[in-house]
PDB file of C-alpha atoms in Angstrom:
ATOM      1  CA  MET A  25      19.494  -2.800 -12.551  1.00 62.00           C
ATOM      2  CA  GLN A  26      21.018  -0.664  -9.795  1.00 75.00           C
ATOM      3  CA  ASN A  27      24.122  -2.044  -8.126  1.00 81.00           C
ATOM      4  CA  LEU A  28      23.632  -1.593  -4.384  1.00 92.00           C
ATOM      5  CA  SER A  29      26.293  -4.113  -3.450  1.00 91.00           C
ATOM      6  CA  GLY A  30      27.481  -3.724   0.111  1.00 90.00           C
ATOM      7  CA  GLN A  31      25.217  -0.798   0.974  1.00 96.00           C
ATOM      8  CA  LEU A  32      23.285  -1.039   4.229  1.00 98.00           C
ATOM      9  CA  ILE A  33      19.673  -0.047   3.653  1.00 98.00           C
ATOM     10  CA  THR A  34      17.267   0.059   6.586  1.00 98.00           C
ATOM     11  CA  VAL A  35      13.636  -0.625   5.709  1.00 98.00           C
ATOM     12  CA  PHE A  36      11.064   0.401   8.299  1.00 98.00           C
ATOM     13  CA  GLY A  37       8.053  -1.871   7.834  1.00 97.00           C
ATOM     14  CA  GLY A  38      10.074  -4.311   5.745  1.00 96.00           C
ATOM     15  CA  GLY A  39       7.985  -7.321   6.751  1.00 95.00           C
ATOM     16  CA  GLY A  40       4.671  -5.839   5.591  1.00 95.00           C
ATOM     17  CA  PHE A  41       2.708  -6.216   2.367  1.00 96.00           C
ATOM     18  CA  LEU A  42       4.810  -3.792   0.331  1.00 97.00           C
ATOM     19  CA  GLY A  43       7.923  -4.351   2.437  1.00 97.00           C
ATOM     20  CA  ARG A  44       8.482  -7.956   1.402  1.00 96.00           C
ATOM     21  CA  TYR A  45       8.620  -6.912  -2.257  1.00 97.00           C
ATOM     22  CA  VAL A  46      10.962  -4.003  -1.557  1.00 98.00           C
ATOM     23  CA  VAL A  47      13.301  -6.205   0.485  1.00 97.00           C
ATOM     24  CA  GLN A  48      13.388  -8.834  -2.256  1.00 97.00           C
ATOM     25  CA  ARG A  49      14.465  -6.253  -4.820  1.00 97.00           C
ATOM     26  CA  LEU A  50      17.112  -4.746  -2.578  1.00 97.00           C
ATOM     27  CA  LEU A  51      18.607  -8.159  -1.868  1.00 96.00           C
ATOM     28  CA  ALA A  52      18.663  -8.968  -5.585  1.00 95.00           C
ATOM     29  CA  ARG A  53      20.741  -5.826  -6.138  1.00 95.00           C
ATOM     30  CA  GLY A  54      23.309  -6.861  -3.552  1.00 95.00           C
ATOM     31  CA  ALA A  55      22.300  -4.568  -0.691  1.00 96.00           C
ATOM     32  CA  ARG A  56      22.580  -5.499   2.948  1.00 97.00           C
ATOM     33  CA  VAL A  57      19.074  -5.025   4.306  1.00 97.00           C
ATOM     34  CA  ARG A  58      18.148  -4.189   7.883  1.00 98.00           C
ATOM     35  CA  ILE A  59      14.451  -4.839   8.458  1.00 97.00           C
ATOM     36  CA  ALA A  60      13.046  -2.683  11.252  1.00 97.00           C
ATOM     37  CA  GLN A  61       9.584  -3.156  12.735  1.00 95.00           C
ATOM     38  CA  ARG A  62       7.811  -3.517  16.043  1.00 94.00           C
ATOM     39  CA  ASP A  63       8.009  -7.316  16.051  1.00 94.00           C
ATOM     40  CA  PRO A  64      10.923  -8.391  13.840  1.00 92.00           C
ATOM     41  CA  ARG A  65       9.968 -12.048  14.314  1.00 92.00           C
ATOM     42  CA  GLN A  66       7.128 -11.435  11.860  1.00 92.00           C
ATOM     43  CA  ALA A  67       9.691 -10.667   9.142  1.00 93.00           C
ATOM     44  CA  VAL A  68      12.054 -13.615   9.631  1.00 92.00           C
ATOM     45  CA  PHE A  69      10.425 -15.352   6.645  1.00 93.00           C
ATOM     46  CA  LEU A  70      12.465 -12.957   4.471  1.00 92.00           C
ATOM     47  CA  LYS A  71      15.844 -14.285   5.652  1.00 91.00           C
ATOM     48  CA  PRO A  72      16.151 -17.101   3.058  1.00 92.00           C
ATOM     49  CA  LEU A  73      15.840 -14.510   0.260  1.00 89.00           C
ATOM     50  CA  GLY A  74      19.312 -13.171   0.997  1.00 88.00           C
ATOM     51  CA  GLY A  75      22.785 -14.602   1.308  1.00 88.00           C
ATOM     52  CA  LEU A  76      24.633 -15.317   4.526  1.00 87.00           C
ATOM     53  CA  GLY A  77      24.673 -12.155   6.640  1.00 88.00           C
ATOM     54  CA  GLN A  78      22.770 -10.113   4.021  1.00 95.00           C
ATOM     55  CA  THR A  79      19.688  -9.557   6.196  1.00 96.00           C
ATOM     56  CA  GLN A  80      19.414  -8.061   9.669  1.00 96.00           C
ATOM     57  CA  PHE A  81      16.377  -7.722  11.913  1.00 97.00           C
ATOM     58  CA  VAL A  82      15.836  -5.068  14.551  1.00 97.00           C
ATOM     59  CA  ALA A  83      12.928  -4.035  16.762  1.00 97.00           C
ATOM     60  CA  ALA A  84      11.762  -0.464  16.205  1.00 97.00           C
ATOM     61  CA  ASP A  85       8.531   1.451  16.675  1.00 97.00           C
ATOM     62  CA  VAL A  86       8.323   4.641  14.600  1.00 97.00           C
ATOM     63  CA  ARG A  87       6.457   6.288  17.502  1.00 97.00           C
ATOM     64  CA  ASP A  88       9.595   5.896  19.631  1.00 98.00           C
ATOM     65  CA  ALA A  89      12.352   8.193  18.343  1.00 98.00           C
ATOM     66  CA  ARG A  90      15.091   6.386  20.292  1.00 98.00           C
ATOM     67  CA  SER A  91      14.301   2.967  18.814  1.00 98.00           C
ATOM     68  CA  VAL A  92      14.172   4.522  15.340  1.00 98.00           C
ATOM     69  CA  ALA A  93      17.559   6.170  15.827  1.00 98.00           C
ATOM     70  CA  ARG A  94      19.105   2.861  16.927  1.00 98.00           C
ATOM     71  CA  ALA A  95      17.678   1.090  13.879  1.00 98.00           C
ATOM     72  CA  ALA A  96      18.969   3.712  11.436  1.00 98.00           C
ATOM     73  CA  THR A  97      22.532   3.825  12.801  1.00 98.00           C
ATOM     74  CA  GLY A  98      25.147   3.258  10.096  1.00 97.00           C
ATOM     75  CA  SER A  99      22.645   3.182   7.218  1.00 98.00           C
ATOM     76  CA  ASP A 100      23.649   4.232   3.713  1.00 97.00           C
ATOM     77  CA  ALA A 101      19.961   4.725   2.891  1.00 98.00           C
ATOM     78  CA  VAL A 102      16.633   4.503   4.720  1.00 98.00           C
ATOM     79  CA  ILE A 103      13.180   3.537   3.425  1.00 98.00           C
ATOM     80  CA  ASN A 104       9.977   4.188   5.379  1.00 98.00           C
ATOM     81  CA  LEU A 105       6.980   2.032   4.447  1.00 98.00           C
ATOM     82  CA  VAL A 106       5.096   2.248   7.751  1.00 97.00           C
ATOM     83  CA  GLY A 107       1.410   3.153   7.601  1.00 94.00           C
ATOM     84  CA  SER A 108      -1.605   2.542   9.782  1.00 92.00           C
ATOM     85  CA  PHE A 109      -5.333   3.187  10.089  1.00 88.00           C
ATOM     86  CA  ALA A 110      -4.934   3.373  13.881  1.00 89.00           C
ATOM     87  CA  ASP A 111      -3.011   5.988  15.871  1.00 93.00           C
ATOM     88  CA  MET A 112      -2.495   7.740  12.543  1.00 95.00           C
ATOM     89  CA  ALA A 113      -1.047  11.028  13.786  1.00 96.00           C
ATOM     90  CA  ALA A 114       1.579   9.235  15.884  1.00 97.00           C
ATOM     91  CA  VAL A 115       2.522   6.692  13.205  1.00 97.00           C
ATOM     92  CA  GLN A 116       2.158   8.544   9.920  1.00 97.00           C
ATOM     93  CA  ALA A 117       2.981  12.103  11.001  1.00 97.00           C
ATOM     94  CA  ALA A 118       5.246  12.096  14.066  1.00 98.00           C
ATOM     95  CA  GLY A 119       6.620   8.659  13.170  1.00 98.00           C
ATOM     96  CA  ALA A 120       7.565   9.764   9.670  1.00 98.00           C
ATOM     97  CA  GLY A 121       9.423  12.709  11.188  1.00 98.00           C
ATOM     98  CA  HIS A 122      11.297  10.395  13.557  1.00 98.00           C
ATOM     99  CA  VAL A 123      12.473   8.236  10.652  1.00 98.00           C
ATOM    100  CA  ALA A 124      13.591  11.236   8.594  1.00 98.00           C
ATOM    101  CA  ALA A 125      15.456  12.790  11.511  1.00 98.00           C
ATOM    102  CA  ALA A 126      17.158   9.475  12.289  1.00 98.00           C
ATOM    103  CA  ALA A 127      18.186   9.019   8.658  1.00 98.00           C
ATOM    104  CA  LYS A 128      19.724  12.493   8.628  1.00 98.00           C
ATOM    105  CA  ALA A 129      21.542  11.943  11.922  1.00 98.00           C
ATOM    106  CA  ALA A 130      22.881   8.598  10.689  1.00 98.00           C
ATOM    107  CA  GLY A 131      24.384  10.276   7.622  1.00 98.00           C
ATOM    108  CA  ALA A 132      22.231   8.335   5.168  1.00 98.00           C
ATOM    109  CA  LYS A 133      22.710   9.438   1.562  1.00 97.00           C
ATOM    110  CA  ALA A 134      19.078   8.798   0.615  1.00 97.00           C
ATOM    111  CA  LEU A 135      15.626   8.551   2.187  1.00 98.00           C
ATOM    112  CA  VAL A 136      12.530   7.203   0.453  1.00 98.00           C
ATOM    113  CA  HIS A 137       9.225   7.877   2.198  1.00 98.00           C
ATOM    114  CA  VAL A 138       6.043   6.155   1.007  1.00 98.00           C
ATOM    115  CA  SER A 139       2.965   8.316   1.535  1.00 98.00           C
ATOM    116  CA  ALA A 140      -0.356   8.119  -0.370  1.00 97.00           C
ATOM    117  CA  ILE A 141      -2.403   9.952  -2.971  1.00 97.00           C
ATOM    118  CA  GLY A 142      -4.618  12.372  -1.066  1.00 95.00           C
ATOM    119  CA  ALA A 143      -1.954  13.327   1.481  1.00 96.00           C
ATOM    120  CA  ASP A 144      -2.863  16.847   2.569  1.00 96.00           C
ATOM    121  CA  PRO A 145      -2.517  18.602   5.947  1.00 96.00           C
ATOM    122  CA  ALA A 146      -5.901  20.240   5.228  1.00 96.00           C
ATOM    123  CA  SER A 147      -7.699  16.974   4.380  1.00 95.00           C
ATOM    124  CA  ALA A 148     -11.074  16.324   5.982  1.00 94.00           C
ATOM    125  CA  SER A 149      -9.957  12.768   6.803  1.00 94.00           C
ATOM    126  CA  ALA A 150      -7.522  11.977   9.599  1.00 94.00           C
ATOM    127  CA  TYR A 151      -5.719   9.580   7.267  1.00 95.00           C
ATOM    128  CA  GLY A 152      -5.117  12.240   4.616  1.00 96.00           C
ATOM    129  CA  ARG A 153      -4.082  14.809   7.245  1.00 97.00           C
ATOM    130  CA  SER A 154      -1.632  12.455   8.931  1.00 97.00           C
ATOM    131  CA  LYS A 155      -0.079  11.542   5.585  1.00 98.00           C
ATOM    132  CA  GLY A 156       0.213  15.230   4.667  1.00 97.00           C
ATOM    133  CA  ASP A 157       1.711  16.126   8.042  1.00 98.00           C
ATOM    134  CA  GLY A 158       4.108  13.212   7.664  1.00 98.00           C
ATOM    135  CA  GLU A 159       5.340  14.511   4.320  1.00 98.00           C
ATOM    136  CA  ALA A 160       5.927  17.948   5.856  1.00 98.00           C
ATOM    137  CA  ALA A 161       7.870  16.402   8.741  1.00 98.00           C
ATOM    138  CA  VAL A 162       9.995  14.399   6.319  1.00 98.00           C
ATOM    139  CA  ARG A 163      10.834  17.449   4.207  1.00 98.00           C
ATOM    140  CA  ALA A 164      11.704  19.469   7.317  1.00 98.00           C
ATOM    141  CA  ALA A 165      14.175  16.853   8.567  1.00 98.00           C
ATOM    142  CA  PHE A 166      15.550  15.482   5.269  1.00 98.00           C
ATOM    143  CA  VAL A 167      14.999  17.998   2.479  1.00 98.00           C
ATOM    144  CA  ASP A 168      16.273  15.684  -0.299  1.00 97.00           C
ATOM    145  CA  ALA A 169      13.970  12.791   0.589  1.00 98.00           C
ATOM    146  CA  ALA A 170      12.056  11.149  -2.252  1.00 98.00           C
ATOM    147  CA  ILE A 171       8.326  10.918  -1.490  1.00 98.00           C
ATOM    148  CA  LEU A 172       6.098   8.419  -3.294  1.00 98.00           C
ATOM    149  CA  ARG A 173       2.304   8.621  -3.277  1.00 98.00           C
ATOM    150  CA  PRO A 174       0.721   5.410  -4.601  1.00 98.00           C
ATOM    151  CA  SER A 175      -2.959   4.912  -5.315  1.00 97.00           C
ATOM    152  CA  ILE A 176      -4.546   1.715  -3.942  1.00 96.00           C
ATOM    153  CA  VAL A 177      -1.852  -0.984  -4.024  1.00 97.00           C
ATOM    154  CA  PHE A 178      -2.913  -4.451  -5.168  1.00 97.00           C
ATOM    155  CA  GLY A 179      -1.224  -7.838  -5.050  1.00 96.00           C
ATOM    156  CA  ARG A 180      -1.617 -11.393  -3.796  1.00 95.00           C
ATOM    157  CA  GLU A 181      -1.525 -10.385  -0.114  1.00 95.00           C
ATOM    158  CA  ASP A 182      -3.525  -7.148  -0.346  1.00 95.00           C
ATOM    159  CA  LYS A 183      -6.502  -6.276   1.851  1.00 92.00           C
ATOM    160  CA  PHE A 184      -8.422  -4.393  -0.838  1.00 93.00           C
ATOM    161  CA  ILE A 185      -9.039  -6.564  -3.892  1.00 94.00           C
ATOM    162  CA  ASN A 186      -9.140  -9.663  -1.672  1.00 95.00           C
ATOM    163  CA  ARG A 187     -11.694  -8.068   0.637  1.00 92.00           C
ATOM    164  CA  PHE A 188     -14.100  -7.357  -2.209  1.00 94.00           C
ATOM    165  CA  ALA A 189     -13.502 -10.767  -3.766  1.00 95.00           C
ATOM    166  CA  GLY A 190     -14.469 -12.367  -0.459  1.00 94.00           C
ATOM    167  CA  LEU A 191     -17.662 -10.297  -0.207  1.00 93.00           C
ATOM    168  CA  ILE A 192     -18.615 -11.100  -3.784  1.00 95.00           C
ATOM    169  CA  ARG A 193     -18.106 -14.803  -3.108  1.00 95.00           C
ATOM    170  CA  ALA A 194     -20.262 -14.660   0.029  1.00 93.00           C
ATOM    171  CA  LEU A 195     -23.153 -12.367  -0.962  1.00 93.00           C
ATOM    172  CA  PRO A 196     -25.735 -12.790  -3.746  1.00 94.00           C
ATOM    173  CA  ALA A 197     -26.364  -9.019  -3.688  1.00 95.00           C
ATOM    174  CA  VAL A 198     -23.418  -6.729  -3.002  1.00 94.00           C
ATOM    175  CA  PRO A 199     -23.937  -3.194  -1.618  1.00 92.00           C
ATOM    176  CA  VAL A 200     -21.548  -0.680  -3.181  1.00 93.00           C
ATOM    177  CA  ILE A 201     -20.510   2.332  -1.120  1.00 91.00           C
ATOM    178  CA  ALA A 202     -19.347   5.409  -3.082  1.00 91.00           C
ATOM    179  CA  PRO A 203     -19.919   3.657  -6.441  1.00 93.00           C
ATOM    180  CA  LYS A 204     -18.583   6.608  -8.465  1.00 95.00           C
ATOM    181  CA  ALA A 205     -15.349   7.099  -6.484  1.00 94.00           C
ATOM    182  CA  LYS A 206     -12.374   6.554  -8.797  1.00 96.00           C
ATOM    183  CA  PHE A 207      -9.217   4.547  -8.159  1.00 96.00           C
ATOM    184  CA  GLN A 208      -6.065   3.838 -10.153  1.00 98.00           C
ATOM    185  CA  PRO A 209      -4.895   0.528  -8.647  1.00 97.00           C
ATOM    186  CA  VAL A 210      -1.141   0.027  -8.842  1.00 98.00           C
ATOM    187  CA  TYR A 211       0.660  -3.314  -8.655  1.00 98.00           C
ATOM    188  CA  VAL A 212       2.735  -3.908  -5.521  1.00 98.00           C
ATOM    189  CA  GLY A 213       5.690  -5.094  -7.594  1.00 98.00           C
ATOM    190  CA  ASP A 214       5.692  -1.830  -9.543  1.00 98.00           C
ATOM    191  CA  VAL A 215       5.567   0.197  -6.327  1.00 98.00           C
ATOM    192  CA  ALA A 216       8.492  -1.824  -4.956  1.00 98.00           C
ATOM    193  CA  ASP A 217      10.469  -1.118  -8.144  1.00 98.00           C
ATOM    194  CA  ALA A 218       9.624   2.575  -7.740  1.00 98.00           C
ATOM    195  CA  VAL A 219      10.813   2.606  -4.120  1.00 98.00           C
ATOM    196  CA  VAL A 220      14.197   1.196  -5.106  1.00 98.00           C
ATOM    197  CA  ALA A 221      14.498   3.480  -8.148  1.00 97.00           C
ATOM    198  CA  ALA A 222      13.638   6.494  -5.970  1.00 98.00           C
ATOM    199  CA  LEU A 223      16.867   5.974  -4.031  1.00 97.00           C
ATOM    200  CA  ASP A 224      18.352   7.797  -7.021  1.00 96.00           C
ATOM    201  CA  ALA A 225      15.585  10.442  -7.258  1.00 95.00           C
ATOM    202  CA  PRO A 226      16.374  12.893  -4.440  1.00 96.00           C
ATOM    203  CA  GLY A 227      13.870  15.601  -3.632  1.00 97.00           C
ATOM    204  CA  GLN A 228      11.095  14.345  -5.886  1.00 97.00           C
ATOM    205  CA  THR A 229       7.431  13.805  -4.963  1.00 97.00           C
ATOM    206  CA  LEU A 230       5.820  11.316  -7.337  1.00 98.00           C
ATOM    207  CA  GLU A 231       2.289   9.915  -7.555  1.00 98.00           C
ATOM    208  CA  LEU A 232       2.021   6.283  -8.652  1.00 98.00           C
ATOM    209  CA  GLY A 233      -0.916   4.650 -10.435  1.00 98.00           C
ATOM    210  CA  GLY A 234      -1.619   1.674 -12.640  1.00 97.00           C
ATOM    211  CA  PRO A 235      -2.561   1.813 -16.338  1.00 97.00           C
ATOM    212  CA  GLN A 236      -6.339   1.857 -15.683  1.00 97.00           C
ATOM    213  CA  GLN A 237      -8.820   3.851 -13.660  1.00 97.00           C
ATOM    214  CA  PHE A 238     -11.914   2.184 -12.185  1.00 97.00           C
ATOM    215  CA  THR A 239     -14.903   3.506 -10.315  1.00 97.00           C
ATOM    216  CA  MET A 240     -15.737   1.568  -7.170  1.00 95.00           C
ATOM    217  CA  LEU A 241     -18.626  -0.084  -9.022  1.00 96.00           C
ATOM    218  CA  GLU A 242     -16.538  -0.939 -12.083  1.00 97.00           C
ATOM    219  CA  LEU A 243     -13.826  -2.465  -9.918  1.00 97.00           C
ATOM    220  CA  GLN A 244     -16.242  -4.750  -8.102  1.00 96.00           C
ATOM    221  CA  GLN A 245     -17.884  -5.746 -11.366  1.00 97.00           C
ATOM    222  CA  TRP A 246     -14.447  -6.578 -12.743  1.00 97.00           C
ATOM    223  CA  ILE A 247     -13.659  -8.772  -9.722  1.00 96.00           C
ATOM    224  CA  ALA A 248     -16.988 -10.583 -10.079  1.00 96.00           C
ATOM    225  CA  LYS A 249     -16.286 -11.356 -13.715  1.00 96.00           C
ATOM    226  CA  ALA A 250     -12.719 -12.471 -12.985  1.00 95.00           C
ATOM    227  CA  THR A 251     -13.965 -14.905 -10.331  1.00 95.00           C
ATOM    228  CA  GLY A 252     -16.903 -16.208 -12.346  1.00 94.00           C
ATOM    229  CA  ARG A 253     -19.551 -14.756 -10.038  1.00 95.00           C
ATOM    230  CA  ASN A 254     -22.815 -13.336 -11.360  1.00 95.00           C
ATOM    231  CA  ARG A 255     -23.887 -10.826  -8.748  1.00 95.00           C
ATOM    232  CA  LEU A 256     -26.391  -8.030  -8.259  1.00 96.00           C
ATOM    233  CA  PHE A 257     -24.625  -4.816  -7.267  1.00 96.00           C
ATOM    234  CA  VAL A 258     -26.693  -2.341  -5.283  1.00 95.00           C
ATOM    235  CA  GLU A 259     -25.398   1.229  -5.433  1.00 93.00           C
ATOM    236  CA  LEU A 260     -25.961   2.874  -2.059  1.00 90.00           C
ATOM    237  CA  PRO A 261     -26.943   6.564  -2.121  1.00 88.00           C
ATOM    238  CA  ASP A 262     -24.457   8.873  -0.436  1.00 81.00           C
ATOM    239  CA  ALA A 263     -26.994   9.734   2.261  1.00 81.00           C
ATOM    240  CA  VAL A 264     -27.329   6.054   3.242  1.00 78.00           C
ATOM    241  CA  SER A 265     -23.627   5.170   3.218  1.00 77.00           C
ATOM    242  CA  GLY A 266     -22.768   8.424   4.990  1.00 75.00           C
ATOM    243  CA  PHE A 267     -25.298   7.581   7.710  1.00 72.00           C
ATOM    244  CA  LEU A 268     -23.826   4.080   8.111  1.00 69.00           C
ATOM    245  CA  ALA A 269     -20.301   5.487   8.373  1.00 68.00           C
ATOM    246  CA  SER A 270     -21.268   8.171  10.888  1.00 71.00           C
ATOM    247  CA  GLY A 271     -23.617   6.085  12.979  1.00 64.00           C
ATOM    248  CA  PHE A 272     -21.936   2.678  13.009  1.00 58.00           C
ATOM    249  CA  GLY A 273     -18.397   3.177  11.662  1.00 57.00           C
ATOM    250  CA  TRP A 274     -16.962   2.973  15.176  1.00 54.00           C
ATOM    251  CA  ALA A 275     -18.195  -0.612  15.676  1.00 52.00           C
ATOM    252  CA  PRO A 276     -15.843  -3.592  15.174  1.00 57.00           C
ATOM    253  CA  GLY A 277     -16.423  -5.151  11.750  1.00 57.00           C
ATOM    254  CA  ALA A 278     -18.283  -2.099  10.413  1.00 57.00           C
ATOM    255  CA  PRO A 279     -18.374  -2.005   6.581  1.00 64.00           C
ATOM    256  CA  ILE A 280     -16.843   1.486   6.551  1.00 72.00           C
ATOM    257  CA  THR A 281     -15.562   3.986   9.078  1.00 81.00           C
ATOM    258  CA  LYS A 282     -16.316   7.702   9.085  1.00 84.00           C
ATOM    259  CA  ASP A 283     -12.724   8.458   8.089  1.00 85.00           C
ATOM    260  CA  GLN A 284     -12.799   5.989   5.195  1.00 84.00           C
ATOM    261  CA  TRP A 285     -16.036   7.580   4.033  1.00 82.00           C
ATOM    262  CA  LEU A 286     -14.387  10.996   4.023  1.00 87.00           C
ATOM    263  CA  MET A 287     -11.485   9.589   1.994  1.00 88.00           C
ATOM    264  CA  LEU A 288     -13.907   8.235  -0.613  1.00 88.00           C
ATOM    265  CA  GLN A 289     -15.238  11.724  -1.277  1.00 88.00           C
ATOM    266  CA  HIS A 290     -12.162  12.381  -3.429  1.00 91.00           C
ATOM    267  CA  ASP A 291     -10.876  10.346  -6.369  1.00 94.00           C
ATOM    268  CA  ASN A 292      -7.738   8.318  -5.670  1.00 95.00           C
ATOM    269  CA  VAL A 293      -6.018   8.833  -9.035  1.00 97.00           C
ATOM    270  CA  VAL A 294      -2.748  10.314 -10.270  1.00 97.00           C
ATOM    271  CA  ASN A 295      -2.863  14.055 -10.818  1.00 94.00           C
ATOM    272  CA  GLY A 296      -0.566  14.820 -13.755  1.00 91.00           C
ATOM    273  CA  THR A 297       2.386  12.665 -14.756  1.00 93.00           C
ATOM    274  CA  ASN A 298       2.476   9.093 -13.499  1.00 96.00           C
ATOM    275  CA  GLY A 299       5.568   8.689 -11.345  1.00 97.00           C
ATOM    276  CA  LEU A 300       6.090   5.160 -12.654  1.00 98.00           C
ATOM    277  CA  ALA A 301       6.801   6.584 -16.101  1.00 96.00           C
ATOM    278  CA  ALA A 302       9.151   9.180 -14.607  1.00 96.00           C
ATOM    279  CA  LEU A 303      11.117   6.331 -13.004  1.00 97.00           C
ATOM    280  CA  GLY A 304      11.137   4.233 -16.187  1.00 96.00           C
ATOM    281  CA  ILE A 305       8.671   1.604 -14.927  1.00 97.00           C
ATOM    282  CA  ALA A 306       5.916   0.201 -17.170  1.00 97.00           C
ATOM    283  CA  PRO A 307       2.712  -0.134 -15.077  1.00 97.00           C
ATOM    284  CA  THR A 308       1.204  -3.595 -14.697  1.00 97.00           C
ATOM    285  CA  ALA A 309      -2.520  -4.035 -15.332  1.00 97.00           C
ATOM    286  CA  LEU A 310      -4.713  -5.760 -12.769  1.00 96.00           C
ATOM    287  CA  ALA A 311      -5.756  -8.329 -15.386  1.00 95.00           C
ATOM    288  CA  ASP A 312      -2.128  -9.295 -16.022  1.00 96.00           C
ATOM    289  CA  VAL A 313      -1.485 -10.690 -12.547  1.00 95.00           C
ATOM    290  CA  ALA A 314      -4.740 -11.050 -10.583  1.00 93.00           C
ATOM    291  CA  ASP A 315      -5.692 -14.450 -11.983  1.00 90.00           C
ATOM    292  CA  GLY A 316      -2.779 -15.938 -10.062  1.00 90.00           C
ATOM    293  CA  TRP A 317      -4.551 -15.435  -6.730  1.00 93.00           C
ATOM    294  CA  LEU A 318      -8.193 -14.585  -7.500  1.00 94.00           C
ATOM    295  CA  VAL A 319      -8.605 -18.195  -8.619  1.00 93.00           C
ATOM    296  CA  GLN A 320      -9.184 -19.070  -4.936  1.00 93.00           C
ATOM    297  CA  TYR A 321     -12.490 -17.170  -5.042  1.00 95.00           C
ATOM    298  CA  ARG A 322     -13.950 -19.170  -7.939  1.00 92.00           C
ATOM    299  CA  ARG A 323     -16.560 -21.781  -7.225  1.00 86.00           C
ATOM    300  CA  HIS A 324     -14.299 -24.665  -8.310  1.00 71.00           C
ATOM    301  CA  GLY A 325     -10.952 -22.977  -7.872  1.00 65.00           C
ATOM    302  CA  ARG A 326      -8.444 -23.697 -10.625  1.00 58.00           C
ATOM    303  CA  PHE A 327     -10.877 -26.078 -12.265  1.00 57.00           C
ATOM    304  CA  ALA A 328     -13.448 -23.342 -12.892  1.00 54.00           C
ATOM    305  CA  ALA A 329     -14.023 -22.008 -16.373  1.00 53.00           C
ATOM    306  CA  VAL A 330     -14.478 -18.241 -16.473  1.00 50.00           C
ATOM    307  CA  ALA A 331     -16.457 -16.877 -19.414  1.00 47.00           C
ATOM    308  CA  ARG A 332     -14.521 -14.423 -21.542  1.00 47.00           C
TER     309      ARG A 332
END
């Protein structure tokens, strides 16, 4: 385990889904952790994880370069976990550049930037473009930054596996959009381990995936089986789901947006060597941990018997 004792590491987005796992690991290694986000009150739940004076909280919005610079002051290392499906160019492109520039100006020895598989300035989707532009901005400001590109990240608090589990619980027949699109779900704890390990991997760009690949249909079938639900899955033709995304994706509560539809036109899997292996991390399978929280979606909760 790395010894980060006494180092001040600023984590932008430290109170989010991935952030809470990253912060926990940094604290366990003795680091002083400064958690920076728009509303730091939402991250105060992390304070008991550290010792007296080991955690700090500061307000910062990655869209505001001055607030980012204040948050990064005096940091030995900086980690950027901020992502968004709204205002993507400002948050994931310009915002990433602000964090990298602030880390450089603060004299930080390391910067870890979390991007995503599919990041590409030429992507058809705004999400992919903003992630690609963000990577370019990071490299321009902090050439030795480590960039991590995870596939879909899963864990107890995720909004991906849980979303499908909720739909499967509620609907007797489940429509499946882009049923052949492939994913390589990666466990949030493994991604957090990779973020911390990447503090010692300057200049690298690594894609992160779990040990299994699923199509969209296979993943939803797996969730149904794990929660004891016998469901009919209806594969929607591309023409139908594309029409729904284009015609109604703008509406609140729409099943899929136009940009999400464009993202699903490309597989979300590791291309080449899995970065987890490069960092010495054994990937965790979905089946190894999901039962701990998917139990809430079973008909009788923990008292339900799921057929093997």
